[in-house]
Amino acid sequence: MLNQQVFEQQYEKDWQRLDSALQKLESRRLWHKRASDNIDLPTLYAALCQQHSLALSRGYSHALTNRLHDLIVRAHHQLYKHRAHVLEKMMQFFGGGFASALRAQYKLLTVASLLFFVPTLVCGVLAAYSVDFADLFMGARQRFMLEQMYDPANDSIRPAGLESQTNLYMFGYYIANNIGIDFRVFASGIMYCVGSVFFLVFNGIHIGAAAGHLTALGYNETFWGFVAGHSAPELIALCISGTAGLMLGMALIKPGRQTRRLALTRAAKNAVPIIIGAGLMTLFAAFIEAYWSANNMPFKIKIIVGVALWVLTIAYLALSGRGKKHHG
Amino acid sequence: MPISKAVDTLHTVETPEGALLQIAVAGPVIRGMAWLIDGTIRTVILFILGMIAGGTADGADNGYAFFGIFLIAQFLLNWFYSTAFEAMTGTTPGKKAFGLWVVHDNATPITLSGALIRNFLRVVDSLPFFYMVGLTCMMFDNRFRRLGDLAAGTLVIYRDQAATPSTFSHQVSSPPPEWLSREQRQSIVDFAERSSNLSAERQMELASVLSHLIEDNEDPVHTLKSWAQWILRGQSDAQSAGI
């Protein structure tokens, strides 16, 4: 058996080479890394793993085994670093990756859409039928504020207190609010779906009641003119966020033939492209809402744009990426 | 050994190459302190932006434009501060201050998707206040994972201090008894390597624990060191190395 000193002398050069290669990889910035930097990393690493087990089994000193362990950890970290080609991944994502990941969850998407649109319709009809229902669903104060906001006598449509704000301010406001809601709908799904279901139904009741009540008041041009443009990406994105949330919850409720933890980890991984897509759709909606929805275009044009966006959004989600195989 | 294994925070991960990686998971207290640092950084950034926004607001039509940027910055800091730092560097400034690191539970570096899941789920972990859900979850998990960590398959671990090569050497080299077990030989070497950090009295105290192994009891420290020299470097190297 080699004693430790001979062993160290034999491999010292390799360890130093590996160390300097690792230092290079660790210090370099992402965009400066070249493929040639780690050309012999795998070989050196595999040899190092063997030398480490030898050192352990021969009972060499901890100073040596710790040093080798430290090198292994660093090499392992570099070797298994996930190299993302951002542009390529984005192209794949928009070119169908998002839509096909979503279509794989069509059952949960249907459930989430029903959880949102059924309360919307029911509460919309009831609120249009009677103001009492509108008050029940959103409270008299909220109703009053809405009436103020969409009153055709106003010259601009903004939430109360924000009438005179610039478009940029409103853009930031819608981003922070609406995308934040999407992310909450998603995350709260981990509570066995309860959070996602609650947010979907709650928003459905609220939006439905507002629409029904304002329609009954005859504020058609202001209300529908304002919401038409951004309604498609925003409402569909909300349902998509709900879908991602339900994926987390269903993994816990019905894990199948795997542990709950494993089911959850897998579901969360699959849900990531879906929630990112929902967030981006809502970003798009916020842009429309801030820069288009409040303008003074004729009512007809606004409705046409709104309907066109509904058709385009659904067509994109239903068709993009079909016929291609997507991985990960 | 069994007892210390049960209470230890060390976990062993086997890599595809057969190497056993030891990782030490971090507990709630140190993670809480890291979180406080990150929170402070975010607050300071927002405070500065808020001051600028307040300073530029002039009440005219474009006066509040900067508040829009402020709101966007707040949104990004809220949802993407930790996500972006962890995906790019494997840690956040707060965690880095305490030597903490986020990895997947097979000890590979954290991915963007993992960082996104574990940080988005903070919303639930922080319910109803002070991360009560997350803390409760960590109490029931032997690797201190909160819900976000469970969903993302991630661990928060200590990054090791760089191991320093040993500088131990001793003038005399003498063979230890044949019947010493591997663990005993390793302990003797560890003792010798650590001796430069120990006072002479402490060395004596530790060495005398082994007095039953050592026949010549006059200077047990010397005996142990010369054994260590033999184990590490063999019979003759001490002289030829010219120490």
PDB file of N, CA and C in Angstrom, chain B residues 83-143:
ATOM      1  N   THR B  83     -35.030  35.081  -7.089  1.00  0.00           N
ATOM      2  CA  THR B  83     -35.047  34.187  -8.246  1.00  0.00           C
ATOM      3  C   THR B  83     -33.852  34.463  -9.150  1.00  0.00           C
ATOM      4  N   ALA B  84     -33.654  35.735  -9.497  1.00  0.00           N
ATOM      5  CA  ALA B  84     -32.589  36.081 -10.438  1.00  0.00           C
ATOM      6  C   ALA B  84     -31.218  35.801  -9.833  1.00  0.00           C
ATOM      7  N   PHE B  85     -31.019  36.216  -8.574  1.00  0.00           N
ATOM      8  CA  PHE B  85     -29.713  35.984  -7.950  1.00  0.00           C
ATOM      9  C   PHE B  85     -29.411  34.494  -7.859  1.00  0.00           C
ATOM     10  N   GLU B  86     -30.389  33.716  -7.435  1.00  0.00           N
ATOM     11  CA  GLU B  86     -30.130  32.288  -7.259  1.00  0.00           C
ATOM     12  C   GLU B  86     -29.891  31.602  -8.593  1.00  0.00           C
ATOM     13  N   ALA B  87     -30.643  31.994  -9.611  1.00  0.00           N
ATOM     14  CA  ALA B  87     -30.466  31.348 -10.914  1.00  0.00           C
ATOM     15  C   ALA B  87     -29.104  31.697 -11.513  1.00  0.00           C
ATOM     16  N   MET B  88     -28.628  32.915 -11.267  1.00  0.00           N
ATOM     17  CA  MET B  88     -27.373  33.320 -11.897  1.00  0.00           C
ATOM     18  C   MET B  88     -26.149  32.941 -11.070  1.00  0.00           C
ATOM     19  N   THR B  89     -26.236  33.098  -9.745  1.00  0.00           N
ATOM     20  CA  THR B  89     -25.037  32.886  -8.932  1.00  0.00           C
ATOM     21  C   THR B  89     -25.177  31.738  -7.935  1.00  0.00           C
ATOM     22  N   GLY B  90     -26.363  31.178  -7.797  1.00  0.00           N
ATOM     23  CA  GLY B  90     -26.544  30.089  -6.845  1.00  0.00           C
ATOM     24  C   GLY B  90     -26.808  30.553  -5.426  1.00  0.00           C
ATOM     25  N   THR B  91     -26.793  31.864  -5.210  1.00  0.00           N
ATOM     26  CA  THR B  91     -27.042  32.367  -3.865  1.00  0.00           C
ATOM     27  C   THR B  91     -27.546  33.799  -3.964  1.00  0.00           C
ATOM     28  N   THR B  92     -28.048  34.349  -2.849  1.00  0.00           N
ATOM     29  CA  THR B  92     -28.429  35.766  -2.832  1.00  0.00           C
ATOM     30  C   THR B  92     -27.395  36.503  -1.987  1.00  0.00           C
ATOM     31  N   PRO B  93     -27.320  37.842  -2.091  1.00  0.00           N
ATOM     32  CA  PRO B  93     -26.333  38.553  -1.273  1.00  0.00           C
ATOM     33  C   PRO B  93     -26.458  38.223   0.207  1.00  0.00           C
ATOM     34  N   GLY B  94     -27.695  38.125   0.717  1.00  0.00           N
ATOM     35  CA  GLY B  94     -27.885  37.812   2.125  1.00  0.00           C
ATOM     36  C   GLY B  94     -27.368  36.432   2.474  1.00  0.00           C
ATOM     37  N   LYS B  95     -27.691  35.457   1.641  1.00  0.00           N
ATOM     38  CA  LYS B  95     -27.222  34.094   1.900  1.00  0.00           C
ATOM     39  C   LYS B  95     -25.707  34.028   1.802  1.00  0.00           C
ATOM     40  N   LYS B  96     -25.165  34.745   0.821  1.00  0.00           N
ATOM     41  CA  LYS B  96     -23.720  34.709   0.608  1.00  0.00           C
ATOM     42  C   LYS B  96     -22.986  35.214   1.850  1.00  0.00           C
ATOM     43  N   ALA B  97     -23.580  36.217   2.515  1.00  0.00           N
ATOM     44  CA  ALA B  97     -22.941  36.775   3.700  1.00  0.00           C
ATOM     45  C   ALA B  97     -22.760  35.715   4.783  1.00  0.00           C
ATOM     46  N   PHE B  98     -23.621  34.704   4.783  1.00  0.00           N
ATOM     47  CA  PHE B  98     -23.505  33.643   5.785  1.00  0.00           C
ATOM     48  C   PHE B  98     -22.933  32.355   5.203  1.00  0.00           C
ATOM     49  N   GLY B  99     -22.413  32.446   3.976  1.00  0.00           N
ATOM     50  CA  GLY B  99     -21.837  31.247   3.356  1.00  0.00           C
ATOM     51  C   GLY B  99     -22.879  30.220   2.960  1.00  0.00           C
ATOM     52  N   LEU B 100     -24.105  30.680   2.693  1.00  0.00           N
ATOM     53  CA  LEU B 100     -25.158  29.730   2.315  1.00  0.00           C
ATOM     54  C   LEU B 100     -25.291  29.670   0.801  1.00  0.00           C
ATOM     55  N   TRP B 101     -25.825  28.558   0.340  1.00  0.00           N
ATOM     56  CA  TRP B 101     -25.882  28.251  -1.081  1.00  0.00           C
ATOM     57  C   TRP B 101     -27.147  27.478  -1.347  1.00  0.00           C
ATOM     58  N   VAL B 102     -27.762  27.678  -2.504  1.00  0.00           N
ATOM     59  CA  VAL B 102     -28.942  26.883  -2.849  1.00  0.00           C
ATOM     60  C   VAL B 102     -28.553  25.876  -3.929  1.00  0.00           C
ATOM     61  N   VAL B 103     -28.854  24.612  -3.693  1.00  0.00           N
ATOM     62  CA  VAL B 103     -28.573  23.577  -4.694  1.00  0.00           C
ATOM     63  C   VAL B 103     -29.796  22.675  -4.827  1.00  0.00           C
ATOM     64  N   HIS B 104     -29.841  21.920  -5.914  1.00  0.00           N
ATOM     65  CA  HIS B 104     -30.862  20.879  -6.025  1.00  0.00           C
ATOM     66  C   HIS B 104     -30.499  19.736  -5.084  1.00  0.00           C
ATOM     67  N   ASP B 105     -31.475  18.872  -4.775  1.00  0.00           N
ATOM     68  CA  ASP B 105     -31.169  17.886  -3.727  1.00  0.00           C
ATOM     69  C   ASP B 105     -30.225  16.788  -4.205  1.00  0.00           C
ATOM     70  N   ASN B 106     -29.817  16.790  -5.495  1.00  0.00           N
ATOM     71  CA  ASN B 106     -28.709  15.925  -5.888  1.00  0.00           C
ATOM     72  C   ASN B 106     -27.398  16.713  -5.934  1.00  0.00           C
ATOM     73  N   ALA B 107     -27.376  17.860  -5.261  1.00  0.00           N
ATOM     74  CA  ALA B 107     -26.184  18.696  -5.103  1.00  0.00           C
ATOM     75  C   ALA B 107     -25.728  19.366  -6.398  1.00  0.00           C
ATOM     76  N   THR B 108     -26.561  19.346  -7.437  1.00  0.00           N
ATOM     77  CA  THR B 108     -26.216  20.097  -8.642  1.00  0.00           C
ATOM     78  C   THR B 108     -26.675  21.547  -8.482  1.00  0.00           C
ATOM     79  N   PRO B 109     -26.070  22.474  -9.247  1.00  0.00           N
ATOM     80  CA  PRO B 109     -26.434  23.879  -9.113  1.00  0.00           C
ATOM     81  C   PRO B 109     -27.907  24.124  -9.431  1.00  0.00           C
ATOM     82  N   ILE B 110     -28.491  25.126  -8.796  1.00  0.00           N
ATOM     83  CA  ILE B 110     -29.913  25.388  -8.974  1.00  0.00           C
ATOM     84  C   ILE B 110     -30.180  25.954 -10.367  1.00  0.00           C
ATOM     85  N   THR B 111     -31.293  25.533 -10.970  1.00  0.00           N
ATOM     86  CA  THR B 111     -31.679  26.023 -12.292  1.00  0.00           C
ATOM     87  C   THR B 111     -32.635  27.201 -12.154  1.00  0.00           C
ATOM     88  N   LEU B 112     -32.874  27.868 -13.289  1.00  0.00           N
ATOM     89  CA  LEU B 112     -33.830  28.977 -13.286  1.00  0.00           C
ATOM     90  C   LEU B 112     -35.194  28.487 -12.830  1.00  0.00           C
ATOM     91  N   SER B 113     -35.597  27.325 -13.345  1.00  0.00           N
ATOM     92  CA  SER B 113     -36.937  26.852 -13.006  1.00  0.00           C
ATOM     93  C   SER B 113     -37.027  26.511 -11.522  1.00  0.00           C
ATOM     94  N   GLY B 114     -35.965  25.931 -10.970  1.00  0.00           N
ATOM     95  CA  GLY B 114     -35.962  25.644  -9.533  1.00  0.00           C
ATOM     96  C   GLY B 114     -36.019  26.919  -8.713  1.00  0.00           C
ATOM     97  N   ALA B 115     -35.242  27.917  -9.115  1.00  0.00           N
ATOM     98  CA  ALA B 115     -35.218  29.183  -8.372  1.00  0.00           C
ATOM     99  C   ALA B 115     -36.583  29.850  -8.420  1.00  0.00           C
ATOM    100  N   LEU B 116     -37.228  29.761  -9.580  1.00  0.00           N
ATOM    101  CA  LEU B 116     -38.533  30.389  -9.744  1.00  0.00           C
ATOM    102  C   LEU B 116     -39.570  29.732  -8.838  1.00  0.00           C
ATOM    103  N   ILE B 117     -39.582  28.401  -8.805  1.00  0.00           N
ATOM    104  CA  ILE B 117     -40.579  27.699  -7.989  1.00  0.00           C
ATOM    105  C   ILE B 117     -40.372  28.031  -6.512  1.00  0.00           C
ATOM    106  N   ARG B 118     -39.118  27.900  -6.037  1.00  0.00           N
ATOM    107  CA  ARG B 118     -38.927  28.049  -4.589  1.00  0.00           C
ATOM    108  C   ARG B 118     -39.199  29.478  -4.134  1.00  0.00           C
ATOM    109  N   ASN B 119     -38.972  30.452  -5.015  1.00  0.00           N
ATOM    110  CA  ASN B 119     -39.211  31.828  -4.588  1.00  0.00           C
ATOM    111  C   ASN B 119     -40.651  32.279  -4.792  1.00  0.00           C
ATOM    112  N   PHE B 120     -41.337  31.748  -5.808  1.00  0.00           N
ATOM    113  CA  PHE B 120     -42.759  32.091  -5.954  1.00  0.00           C
ATOM    114  C   PHE B 120     -43.557  31.525  -4.794  1.00  0.00           C
ATOM    115  N   LEU B 121     -43.142  30.361  -4.300  1.00  0.00           N
ATOM    116  CA  LEU B 121     -43.928  29.734  -3.236  1.00  0.00           C
ATOM    117  C   LEU B 121     -43.697  30.390  -1.876  1.00  0.00           C
ATOM    118  N   ARG B 122     -42.803  31.403  -1.838  1.00  0.00           N
ATOM    119  CA  ARG B 122     -42.670  32.181  -0.610  1.00  0.00           C
ATOM    120  C   ARG B 122     -44.010  32.753  -0.171  1.00  0.00           C
ATOM    121  N   VAL B 123     -44.875  33.075  -1.166  1.00  0.00           N
ATOM    122  CA  VAL B 123     -46.191  33.628  -0.836  1.00  0.00           C
ATOM    123  C   VAL B 123     -46.906  32.730   0.155  1.00  0.00           C
ATOM    124  N   VAL B 124     -46.827  31.411  -0.084  1.00  0.00           N
ATOM    125  CA  VAL B 124     -47.525  30.473   0.793  1.00  0.00           C
ATOM    126  C   VAL B 124     -46.691  30.220   2.055  1.00  0.00           C
ATOM    127  N   ASP B 125     -45.379  30.082   1.905  1.00  0.00           N
ATOM    128  CA  ASP B 125     -44.529  29.813   3.061  1.00  0.00           C
ATOM    129  C   ASP B 125     -44.602  30.923   4.094  1.00  0.00           C
ATOM    130  N   SER B 126     -44.833  32.151   3.643  1.00  0.00           N
ATOM    131  CA  SER B 126     -44.808  33.271   4.588  1.00  0.00           C
ATOM    132  C   SER B 126     -46.162  33.469   5.253  1.00  0.00           C
ATOM    133  N   LEU B 127     -47.155  32.639   4.923  1.00  0.00           N
ATOM    134  CA  LEU B 127     -48.465  32.753   5.564  1.00  0.00           C
ATOM    135  C   LEU B 127     -48.432  32.240   6.995  1.00  0.00           C
ATOM    136  N   PRO B 128     -49.256  32.595   7.899  1.00  0.00           N
ATOM    137  CA  PRO B 128     -50.044  33.836   7.840  1.00  0.00           C
ATOM    138  C   PRO B 128     -49.173  35.042   8.190  1.00  0.00           C
ATOM    139  N   PHE B 129     -48.066  34.796   8.906  1.00  0.00           N
ATOM    140  CA  PHE B 129     -47.107  35.872   9.163  1.00  0.00           C
ATOM    141  C   PHE B 129     -45.780  35.229   9.543  1.00  0.00           C
ATOM    142  N   PHE B 130     -44.688  35.943   9.389  1.00  0.00           N
ATOM    143  CA  PHE B 130     -43.351  35.466   9.802  1.00  0.00           C
ATOM    144  C   PHE B 130     -43.000  34.061   9.297  1.00  0.00           C
ATOM    145  N   TYR B 131     -43.387  33.735   8.113  1.00  0.00           N
ATOM    146  CA  TYR B 131     -43.032  32.435   7.538  1.00  0.00           C
ATOM    147  C   TYR B 131     -43.475  31.263   8.416  1.00  0.00           C
ATOM    148  N   MET B 132     -44.653  31.362   9.027  1.00  0.00           N
ATOM    149  CA  MET B 132     -45.098  30.302   9.927  1.00  0.00           C
ATOM    150  C   MET B 132     -45.261  28.975   9.184  1.00  0.00           C
ATOM    151  N   VAL B 133     -45.868  29.013   8.015  1.00  0.00           N
ATOM    152  CA  VAL B 133     -46.056  27.772   7.246  1.00  0.00           C
ATOM    153  C   VAL B 133     -44.697  27.170   6.901  1.00  0.00           C
ATOM    154  N   GLY B 134     -43.789  28.024   6.400  1.00  0.00           N
ATOM    155  CA  GLY B 134     -42.468  27.534   6.032  1.00  0.00           C
ATOM    156  C   GLY B 134     -41.720  26.954   7.217  1.00  0.00           C
ATOM    157  N   LEU B 135     -41.783  27.643   8.354  1.00  0.00           N
ATOM    158  CA  LEU B 135     -41.085  27.174   9.551  1.00  0.00           C
ATOM    159  C   LEU B 135     -41.639  25.834  10.020  1.00  0.00           C
ATOM    160  N   THR B 136     -42.972  25.737  10.041  1.00  0.00           N
ATOM    161  CA  THR B 136     -43.589  24.485  10.466  1.00  0.00           C
ATOM    162  C   THR B 136     -43.141  23.349   9.556  1.00  0.00           C
ATOM    163  N   CYS B 137     -43.147  23.642   8.263  1.00  0.00           N
ATOM    164  CA  CYS B 137     -42.730  22.628   7.300  1.00  0.00           C
ATOM    165  C   CYS B 137     -41.269  22.220   7.536  1.00  0.00           C
ATOM    166  N   MET B 138     -40.418  23.200   7.829  1.00  0.00           N
ATOM    167  CA  MET B 138     -39.004  22.910   8.062  1.00  0.00           C
ATOM    168  C   MET B 138     -38.810  22.035   9.294  1.00  0.00           C
ATOM    169  N   MET B 139     -39.665  22.243  10.311  1.00  0.00           N
ATOM    170  CA  MET B 139     -39.547  21.471  11.552  1.00  0.00           C
ATOM    171  C   MET B 139     -39.791  19.986  11.294  1.00  0.00           C
ATOM    172  N   PHE B 140     -40.644  19.684  10.308  1.00  0.00           N
ATOM    173  CA  PHE B 140     -41.008  18.296  10.075  1.00  0.00           C
ATOM    174  C   PHE B 140     -40.151  17.649   8.995  1.00  0.00           C
ATOM    175  N   ASP B 141     -39.162  18.378   8.509  1.00  0.00           N
ATOM    176  CA  ASP B 141     -38.331  17.835   7.434  1.00  0.00           C
ATOM    177  C   ASP B 141     -36.904  17.728   7.927  1.00  0.00           C
ATOM    178  N   ASN B 142     -36.258  16.582   7.657  1.00  0.00           N
ATOM    179  CA  ASN B 142     -34.914  16.416   8.206  1.00  0.00           C
ATOM    180  C   ASN B 142     -33.867  17.207   7.432  1.00  0.00           C
ATOM    181  N   ARG B 143     -34.273  17.872   6.366  1.00  0.00           N
ATOM    182  CA  ARG B 143     -33.311  18.710   5.655  1.00  0.00           C
ATOM    183  C   ARG B 143     -33.707  20.176   5.666  1.00  0.00           C
TER     184      ARG B 143
END
